[in-house]
Amino acid sequence: MEYEATQLEKQHVHSVYENTAAYFNDLQSKAWPRVRNFLLEQKPGSLVADIGCGTGKYLSVNSQVYNLGCDYCGPLVEIARKKDEEVLVCDNLNLPFRDQCFNAVISIGVIHHFSTKQRRIKAIKEMARVLIPGGQMMIYVWAMEQKNRRFEKQDVFVPWNKALCSRHFSESNQPGDKGEFVHAVKSQDMHPAQLVISDCSYQTNLQPETDSKHSHSMDHCLSRACCLKISEEENRFYSALGRSFRSWFFSTSLDESALRKQADKMKALKNEGDWANSTVPIQHSRHCSLDLGHHGALLKEQSLDDDDVFVESLSLKKPQWSLATDALKDLSLNGGHQSAAQSKSEEASCVNGPVEDRDYSSGCNKDGAGKSTASKSFKRTSTTDSTDSALDSAVSVGDQTDATLDTKAFMRYYHVFREGELCSLVEENVPELQILSSCYDHGNWCIIAEKRG
Amino acid sequence: MKLLTHNLLCSNVRGLRPGGGFPLRIQVRACPSVPAVEVLEGFLQCPDSGRQFPISRGIPNMLLSEEEA
């Protein structure tokens, strides 16, 4: 349903970018070399459009061409404008340009925000419409297949929090999504399964055995070495623990039927269209990749990449993982009280993801549906390791750092693309484009296509 | 908004006559001594529907409401 699709995007794309635009100013997002080269190859005097330009980082790559950027998000466009770029605000699905007026068009990290296949096709067709015959288009979308790990599902919500937008976290492998890390929030505000933990908050709070606790601001403690007197292995363990909960995946494909079902459900629960402040339960399908009851499946590979945002696999030994689940359970429970395993979660930034299956609702209910998947999946295991004390202190001081962090997490929607999906999408639905090349680049699927004619 | 951008823009309101959305009429506060090379504040008006698209701080806003799209 078109309405549901637009509502979803309004809530989990547009509103997120609008609210977080100010922080993009600081982030020097990486300009992908391939995109740069594509732009630099355009003939001098060409008209080039960047559809979904954001803060306009590609608009200044090639000064020999006329660069026009546009984006749905006003605040981002304002930032680009301040850099003296030529920009405007518009909708990718209804571009305010004449037919066949651009020599080249780029769409970098944009169409993965459209929530249905039909809208993604429409976006590409609109861009093809404004291309002159022989003109070329470059499209970058986030790939489902990532280095060392995979998204479990294609339609995902990625949390964003301003506390993680700093130069230190400037790199990620997502087009346009810089600083997309998440952080610990007040345990009582979030359903345990929704907790995401930053590296830094753990590191700031990992207390050596003898030191007294001292507080660090996020800014000071970005260095991993800060305050750390535990072993490197433990360090990585805690980092991995944090990263492992970095994202919360929802397992649906947002085709029309799923959206309609979800919309019906939403209407039944509260005011139509008012998704922002709802306390609708977070609904996870049984296939949710972060269903912690199946945590074994997450233990795959050995490598931890510091730049990765999404790590579904941990290089942990099993016992440590169990420790982690205990820690997480504790963390979720208002600072360590086990009895709160079924605590009523409170209204906070509970985000509802469109899912098909309503049987798996968990947490975040006002009526305190305590049967959370998390409580079922956290199994207490032997915790006699010496790292216990460090974990406990990490847990207990979690609340202290929250005061310095913005606990509101924005959830941004993505449809991540499988290998070949973007090509098929174009080949089957956009006959006016001929694909010239396609590749995988830094966690993205990229194609270059030419307008026929 | 620069002149060349204006050359590329057209109204995307639904239901226009063919070609009815171009060119957009530039509406600015008249300043006879200064030629309008770049519009910072003003409007672009669709010749067919009369719909006005605002330009603020040099940025045209071409977003339509749901009814218009």
XYZ file of C-alpha atoms in Angstrom:
522
model
C 0.000 0.000 0.000
C 1.329 3.295 -1.003
C 0.126 4.965 2.170
C 1.904 2.515 4.433
C 5.051 2.785 2.387
C 5.066 6.544 2.615
C 4.338 6.448 6.319
C 7.156 4.051 6.927
C 9.564 6.200 4.977
C 8.306 9.334 6.655
C 8.932 7.822 10.030
C 12.082 5.876 9.423
C 13.859 7.742 6.704
C 12.803 11.347 6.355
C 12.220 12.150 9.947
C 15.470 10.511 10.965
C 17.494 12.467 8.449
C 15.750 15.657 9.394
C 16.432 15.151 13.051
C 19.989 14.058 12.600
C 21.033 16.388 9.815
C 22.812 18.729 12.150
C 25.224 16.014 13.095
C 26.055 15.186 9.526
C 27.770 18.483 9.305
C 30.659 17.204 11.280
C 31.010 13.921 9.613
C 33.306 13.884 6.718
C 31.642 11.040 4.984
C 33.761 9.092 2.694
C 33.426 9.954 -0.970
C 33.575 6.616 -2.670
C 36.406 6.526 -5.164
C 34.325 4.837 -7.799
C 31.731 7.555 -7.586
C 34.397 10.190 -7.756
C 35.835 8.588 -10.850
C 32.441 8.364 -12.460
C 31.953 12.075 -11.898
C 35.449 12.986 -13.043
C 34.945 11.080 -16.263
C 32.049 13.286 -17.307
C 32.852 15.719 -20.097
C 33.385 19.344 -19.099
C 30.159 21.276 -19.362
C 28.027 18.233 -18.606
C 24.919 18.559 -16.498
C 25.118 16.156 -13.612
C 22.406 15.439 -11.070
C 22.969 13.920 -7.656
C 19.588 12.563 -6.633
C 19.628 12.169 -2.889
C 22.687 14.339 -2.475
C 22.442 14.729 1.288
C 24.994 17.266 2.424
C 26.357 17.434 -1.087
C 29.667 15.719 -0.763
C 29.723 14.729 -4.421
C 28.710 18.098 -5.756
C 32.204 19.501 -5.519
C 34.116 16.581 -6.962
C 34.170 17.809 -10.533
C 34.184 21.562 -10.967
C 34.196 21.247 -14.757
C 30.611 20.099 -14.832
C 27.374 21.646 -13.661
C 26.421 19.825 -10.483
C 22.870 19.949 -9.258
C 21.964 18.163 -6.078
C 18.594 17.388 -4.684
C 17.315 15.668 -1.613
C 14.048 15.120 0.177
C 15.523 16.339 3.426
C 15.513 20.101 3.786
C 18.029 20.304 6.627
C 20.569 18.276 4.690
C 20.078 20.422 1.625
C 20.630 23.520 3.748
C 23.995 22.151 4.768
C 24.932 21.602 1.148
C 23.734 25.080 0.320
C 26.004 26.577 2.938
C 28.853 25.058 1.004
C 27.648 27.052 -1.991
C 26.308 24.082 -3.848
C 23.396 24.294 -6.235
C 20.690 22.282 -4.583
C 16.993 21.886 -4.243
C 14.449 19.918 -2.280
C 12.369 17.378 -4.114
C 11.111 13.823 -4.233
C 13.032 11.122 -6.086
C 9.697 9.622 -7.086
C 8.530 12.795 -8.765
C 11.548 14.713 -10.011
C 10.852 18.298 -11.009
C 13.029 18.098 -14.079
C 12.267 18.006 -17.743
C 12.760 14.829 -19.671
C 16.234 14.154 -20.928
C 18.097 17.057 -19.477
C 21.029 15.535 -17.619
C 24.195 13.992 -19.013
C 24.706 11.962 -15.879
C 22.822 11.060 -12.731
C 24.091 9.534 -9.529
C 22.085 7.901 -6.780
C 24.365 6.965 -3.935
C 22.820 5.243 -1.000
C 19.312 6.366 -1.771
C 17.023 3.798 -3.242
C 17.650 1.365 -0.432
C 15.458 3.648 1.634
C 12.394 2.960 -0.442
C 10.216 0.466 1.267
C 8.637 -1.319 -1.650
C 9.945 -2.758 -4.857
C 7.510 -0.638 -6.811
C 8.844 2.548 -5.307
C 12.422 1.522 -5.930
C 11.561 0.884 -9.567
C 9.802 4.203 -9.804
C 12.813 6.006 -8.400
C 15.070 4.442 -11.014
C 12.611 5.161 -13.807
C 12.367 8.791 -12.794
C 16.120 9.117 -12.914
C 16.188 7.421 -16.312
C 13.542 9.832 -17.531
C 15.680 12.869 -16.863
C 18.754 11.361 -18.496
C 19.572 12.126 -22.091
C 19.953 9.154 -24.393
C 23.509 7.958 -24.019
C 23.702 9.506 -20.584
C 24.841 7.361 -17.704
C 23.542 6.658 -14.257
C 25.380 5.280 -11.269
C 23.454 3.661 -8.445
C 24.849 2.552 -5.096
C 22.810 0.562 -2.636
C 23.658 -1.157 0.576
C 24.376 -4.829 0.129
C 22.899 -7.605 2.131
C 26.183 -9.403 1.810
C 28.678 -7.645 3.961
C 32.268 -8.407 4.691
C 32.438 -11.134 7.290
C 28.760 -11.125 7.989
C 25.331 -10.826 6.479
C 22.122 -9.149 7.251
C 19.714 -11.890 8.086
C 16.891 -10.152 6.340
C 16.585 -7.611 3.634
C 14.355 -5.129 5.354
C 16.082 -3.764 8.347
C 16.013 -0.953 10.824
C 19.290 0.561 11.758
C 19.552 2.569 14.922
C 21.270 5.882 14.946
C 22.270 7.983 17.849
C 23.884 11.325 17.962
C 26.316 10.357 20.641
C 28.095 8.282 18.095
C 28.439 10.987 15.554
C 31.948 12.087 16.043
C 34.985 12.215 13.903
C 36.297 9.194 15.615
C 33.512 7.149 14.215
C 33.614 8.721 10.864
C 34.095 5.649 8.806
C 31.649 3.059 7.903
C 30.944 1.089 4.840
C 27.558 2.445 4.213
C 26.851 4.971 1.562
C 25.965 8.158 3.259
C 25.527 6.629 6.639
C 28.380 7.759 8.634
C 28.660 7.428 12.325
C 25.953 4.890 12.345
C 26.815 3.361 15.621
C 24.567 2.864 18.507
C 25.047 3.033 22.161
C 23.781 1.932 25.456
C 20.592 3.390 26.661
C 19.016 3.378 29.980
C 18.141 -0.177 30.577
C 14.708 0.521 31.815
C 13.850 2.481 28.758
C 14.443 -0.183 26.289
C 13.413 -3.664 25.787
C 16.452 -5.832 26.304
C 16.338 -7.067 22.797
C 16.571 -3.534 21.629
C 19.630 -2.638 23.540
C 22.596 -1.686 21.570
C 25.850 -1.032 23.162
C 28.687 1.088 22.127
C 32.283 0.268 22.369
C 33.034 3.306 24.303
C 30.521 2.996 27.003
C 31.870 -0.356 27.861
C 35.379 0.809 27.733
C 34.765 3.804 29.831
C 33.182 1.642 32.386
C 35.460 -1.243 32.481
C 37.083 -0.694 35.740
C 40.333 -2.210 36.629
C 40.215 -4.104 39.818
C 41.661 -1.425 41.970
C 40.746 1.910 40.460
C 37.771 3.723 41.628
C 35.171 4.529 39.100
C 35.690 7.687 37.262
C 33.530 9.132 34.670
C 34.514 9.856 31.173
C 32.710 11.776 28.614
C 32.292 10.158 25.308
C 34.711 12.570 23.828
C 37.527 11.639 26.073
C 37.131 8.013 25.990
C 37.131 7.322 22.342
C 40.550 5.940 22.551
C 40.295 2.304 23.223
C 43.260 2.301 25.450
C 41.736 4.736 27.848
C 41.270 3.376 31.328
C 41.733 -0.083 30.147
C 43.749 -2.350 32.218
C 42.239 -5.564 31.124
C 43.599 -7.755 28.468
C 43.260 -7.070 24.812
C 41.212 -10.172 24.408
C 38.713 -9.056 26.949
C 38.670 -5.704 25.323
C 37.691 -7.229 22.062
C 35.147 -9.319 23.812
C 33.390 -6.320 25.210
C 33.616 -4.494 21.952
C 32.185 -7.442 20.191
C 29.445 -7.652 22.717
C 28.605 -4.109 21.972
C 28.725 -4.516 18.276
C 26.747 -7.666 18.326
C 23.747 -5.757 19.467
C 24.274 -2.892 17.213
C 21.321 -3.377 15.059
C 17.934 -4.795 15.383
C 16.623 -6.586 12.387
C 13.099 -7.098 11.454
C 12.284 -9.925 9.289
C 9.772 -8.844 6.790
C 9.743 -8.066 3.198
C 7.852 -4.904 2.830
C 5.677 -5.813 -0.002
C 2.206 -4.567 -0.151
C 0.525 -7.335 1.725
C 2.872 -7.072 4.651
C 2.444 -3.356 4.774
C -1.291 -3.617 4.652
C -1.403 -6.130 7.461
C 0.824 -3.925 9.496
C -1.251 -0.886 8.748
C -4.386 -2.657 9.854
C -2.718 -3.641 13.034
C -1.472 -0.161 13.632
C -4.890 1.287 13.120
C -6.321 -1.087 15.612
C -3.826 -0.065 18.185
C -3.763 3.642 18.025
C -4.300 6.701 15.944
C -3.678 6.221 12.340
C -0.477 7.631 11.108
C 0.841 8.385 14.514
C 3.729 6.027 14.599
C 6.140 8.270 16.288
C 5.161 8.037 19.881
C 3.454 4.759 19.958
C 4.082 2.143 22.492
C 3.204 -0.568 20.130
C 5.244 -3.582 20.839
C 8.260 -4.292 18.853
C 7.340 -7.246 16.832
C 9.905 -9.722 15.900
C 9.296 -12.580 13.678
C 10.723 -15.879 14.536
C 13.323 -15.269 11.940
C 14.771 -12.251 13.544
C 18.461 -12.461 13.316
C 18.892 -11.160 16.770
C 16.595 -13.646 18.325
C 18.933 -14.288 21.102
C 17.631 -17.724 21.712
C 19.513 -18.724 18.663
C 22.637 -16.946 19.518
C 24.676 -19.907 18.484
C 24.011 -19.015 14.922
C 25.741 -15.737 15.407
C 29.000 -17.222 16.370
C 30.522 -17.557 13.030
C 33.694 -15.912 12.214
C 36.770 -14.793 13.886
C 37.414 -11.375 12.606
C 36.350 -8.198 14.199
C 36.520 -5.225 12.033
C 36.595 -1.987 13.858
C 34.967 -0.187 11.065
C 32.070 -2.523 10.855
C 28.792 -1.373 12.070
C 26.966 -4.563 11.646
C 28.550 -7.528 13.174
C 26.462 -10.550 13.386
C 29.260 -12.797 14.293
C 31.489 -12.594 17.248
C 34.897 -13.936 17.727
C 34.033 -15.246 21.085
C 34.312 -18.479 22.779
C 31.012 -19.900 23.797
C 31.385 -19.421 27.541
C 32.118 -15.792 27.037
C 29.045 -15.445 24.944
C 26.949 -16.896 27.688
C 28.514 -14.433 30.035
C 27.552 -11.771 27.628
C 23.983 -12.864 27.571
C 23.929 -12.744 31.315
C 25.424 -9.340 31.268
C 22.929 -8.233 28.762
C 20.092 -9.575 30.781
C 21.422 -7.734 33.760
C 21.940 -4.633 31.750
C 18.422 -4.781 30.635
C 17.158 -4.975 34.119
C 17.467 -1.582 35.651
C 21.023 -2.057 36.661
C 21.276 -5.650 37.473
C 18.289 -6.969 39.256
C 17.464 -10.331 37.908
C 13.913 -10.181 39.021
C 13.242 -7.579 36.454
C 13.498 -10.096 33.715
C 9.874 -9.572 33.145
C 9.891 -5.937 33.941
C 7.402 -3.799 32.251
C 9.217 -1.823 29.757
C 8.369 1.770 29.546
C 7.401 3.928 26.754
C 10.486 5.173 25.123
C 11.926 4.996 21.739
C 10.243 1.784 20.984
C 10.156 1.484 17.313
C 7.695 -0.556 15.505
C 8.935 -2.373 12.516
C 6.572 -3.671 9.970
C 6.426 -7.356 10.375
C 4.132 -10.004 9.263
C 3.866 -12.035 12.355
C 2.098 -10.694 15.357
C 2.692 -13.696 17.459
C 6.096 -12.686 18.501
C 5.451 -9.411 20.088
C 7.761 -8.817 22.908
C 8.454 -6.137 25.357
C 7.619 -2.527 25.052
C 4.024 -3.047 25.879
C 2.399 -0.773 28.256
C 0.731 -3.707 29.776
C 4.119 -5.172 30.242
C 4.053 -8.259 28.177
C 6.940 -9.612 30.022
C 7.288 -12.637 27.885
C 10.106 -11.302 25.928
C 12.155 -13.357 23.647
C 15.103 -12.005 25.486
C 14.090 -13.387 28.801
C 13.621 -16.749 27.292
C 16.898 -16.726 25.542
C 19.122 -15.555 28.283
C 20.326 -18.639 29.928
C 22.309 -18.388 33.019
C 25.485 -20.291 32.764
C 28.480 -20.667 34.869
C 29.878 -17.303 35.650
C 32.883 -18.047 37.642
C 35.316 -16.341 35.367
C 37.411 -13.582 36.657
C 35.911 -11.327 34.073
C 32.713 -11.405 36.017
C 33.575 -8.500 38.148
C 34.428 -6.363 35.186
C 31.134 -7.184 33.603
C 29.274 -6.394 36.743
C 30.847 -3.068 37.032
C 30.202 -2.436 33.392
C 26.592 -3.183 33.938
C 26.171 -1.212 37.073
C 27.719 1.940 35.820
C 25.903 1.802 32.564
C 23.392 4.205 33.932
C 25.966 6.781 34.806
C 27.065 7.362 31.302
C 23.550 7.584 30.044
C 23.289 11.020 31.433
C 25.851 12.166 28.971
C 24.305 10.398 26.051
C 21.220 11.077 24.112
C 19.217 8.001 24.739
C 16.880 8.504 21.889
C 17.735 6.227 19.078
C 16.429 6.809 15.611
C 15.697 3.770 13.571
C 16.410 4.149 9.935
C 14.852 1.854 7.432
C 16.822 0.063 4.746
C 16.081 -2.508 2.161
C 19.442 -4.128 1.644
C 20.033 -5.648 -1.742
C 21.088 -9.143 -2.516
C 23.680 -9.837 -5.144
C 22.116 -9.416 -8.540
C 18.946 -7.869 -7.204
C 19.673 -4.374 -8.405
C 20.633 -5.646 -11.836
C 17.476 -7.706 -12.092
C 15.392 -4.821 -10.916
C 16.701 -2.675 -13.741
C 16.747 -5.349 -16.402
C 13.213 -6.455 -15.732
C 11.536 -3.155 -15.048
C 13.504 -0.331 -16.625
C 14.001 -1.229 -20.270
C 15.163 2.268 -21.073
C 18.390 1.534 -19.213
C 21.141 -0.773 -20.279
C 23.477 -1.967 -17.573
C 27.098 -1.333 -18.445
C 28.759 -2.647 -15.352
C 28.066 -3.797 -11.874
C 30.246 -4.500 -8.903
C 30.509 -4.775 -5.165
C 32.185 -1.894 -3.467
C 32.713 -1.419 0.255
C 29.579 -3.218 1.230
C 27.480 -1.802 -1.576
C 26.160 -3.064 -4.864
C 26.928 -0.614 -7.569
C 25.756 -0.406 -11.136
C 26.410 1.917 -14.017
C 23.680 2.000 -16.630
C 23.183 3.919 -19.823
C 20.017 5.385 -21.205
C 19.188 3.732 -24.452
C 18.269 5.658 -27.525
C 18.804 28.930 -7.673
C 20.886 29.660 -10.723
C 19.531 30.356 -14.146
C 20.711 27.066 -15.562
C 18.894 25.188 -12.835
C 15.762 27.089 -13.709
C 16.167 25.862 -17.288
C 15.980 22.288 -16.085
C 13.088 22.666 -13.695
C 9.506 21.988 -14.463
C 6.339 21.639 -12.491
C 5.563 18.068 -11.459
C 1.989 18.686 -10.395
C -0.317 15.922 -11.510
C -2.717 16.472 -14.357
C -0.987 19.211 -16.278
C -1.320 19.684 -19.978
C 1.620 18.283 -21.892
C 4.463 20.728 -21.524
C 2.278 22.790 -19.250
C 4.730 22.765 -16.419
C 7.574 24.483 -18.203
C 9.002 27.005 -17.959
C 8.275 27.999 -14.411
C 7.646 31.668 -13.934
C 10.205 33.299 -11.699
C 8.606 35.557 -9.172
C 10.915 37.767 -7.205
C 10.703 41.114 -5.580
C 11.430 43.489 -8.377
C 14.763 45.169 -8.211
C 15.299 46.938 -11.514
C 18.930 47.773 -11.025
C 19.999 44.239 -10.192
C 19.496 41.540 -12.822
C 18.281 38.273 -11.350
C 21.115 35.914 -12.056
C 20.601 33.835 -8.999
C 17.341 33.780 -7.126
C 17.654 33.616 -3.367
C 14.115 34.396 -2.307
C 11.008 34.149 -4.396
C 8.724 31.706 -6.092
C 8.550 29.539 -9.151
C 5.075 29.397 -10.543
C 3.692 26.569 -12.621
C 2.252 28.166 -15.774
C -0.527 25.622 -16.036
C -1.719 25.133 -12.488
C -0.522 28.335 -10.913
C 1.056 26.360 -8.126
C 3.883 28.276 -6.492
C 7.073 26.600 -5.409
C 9.015 28.632 -2.863
C 12.678 29.491 -3.083
C 14.358 30.262 0.222
C 18.033 30.902 0.776
C 18.567 29.947 -2.805
C 16.931 26.549 -2.408
C 13.798 25.778 -4.406
C 11.407 23.436 -2.690
C 9.688 21.325 -5.297
C 7.960 18.931 -2.923
C 4.317 18.401 -3.587
C 1.646 17.583 -1.113
C 0.073 14.154 -1.358
C -2.964 15.553 -3.064
C -0.973 17.267 -5.745
C 1.344 14.433 -6.601
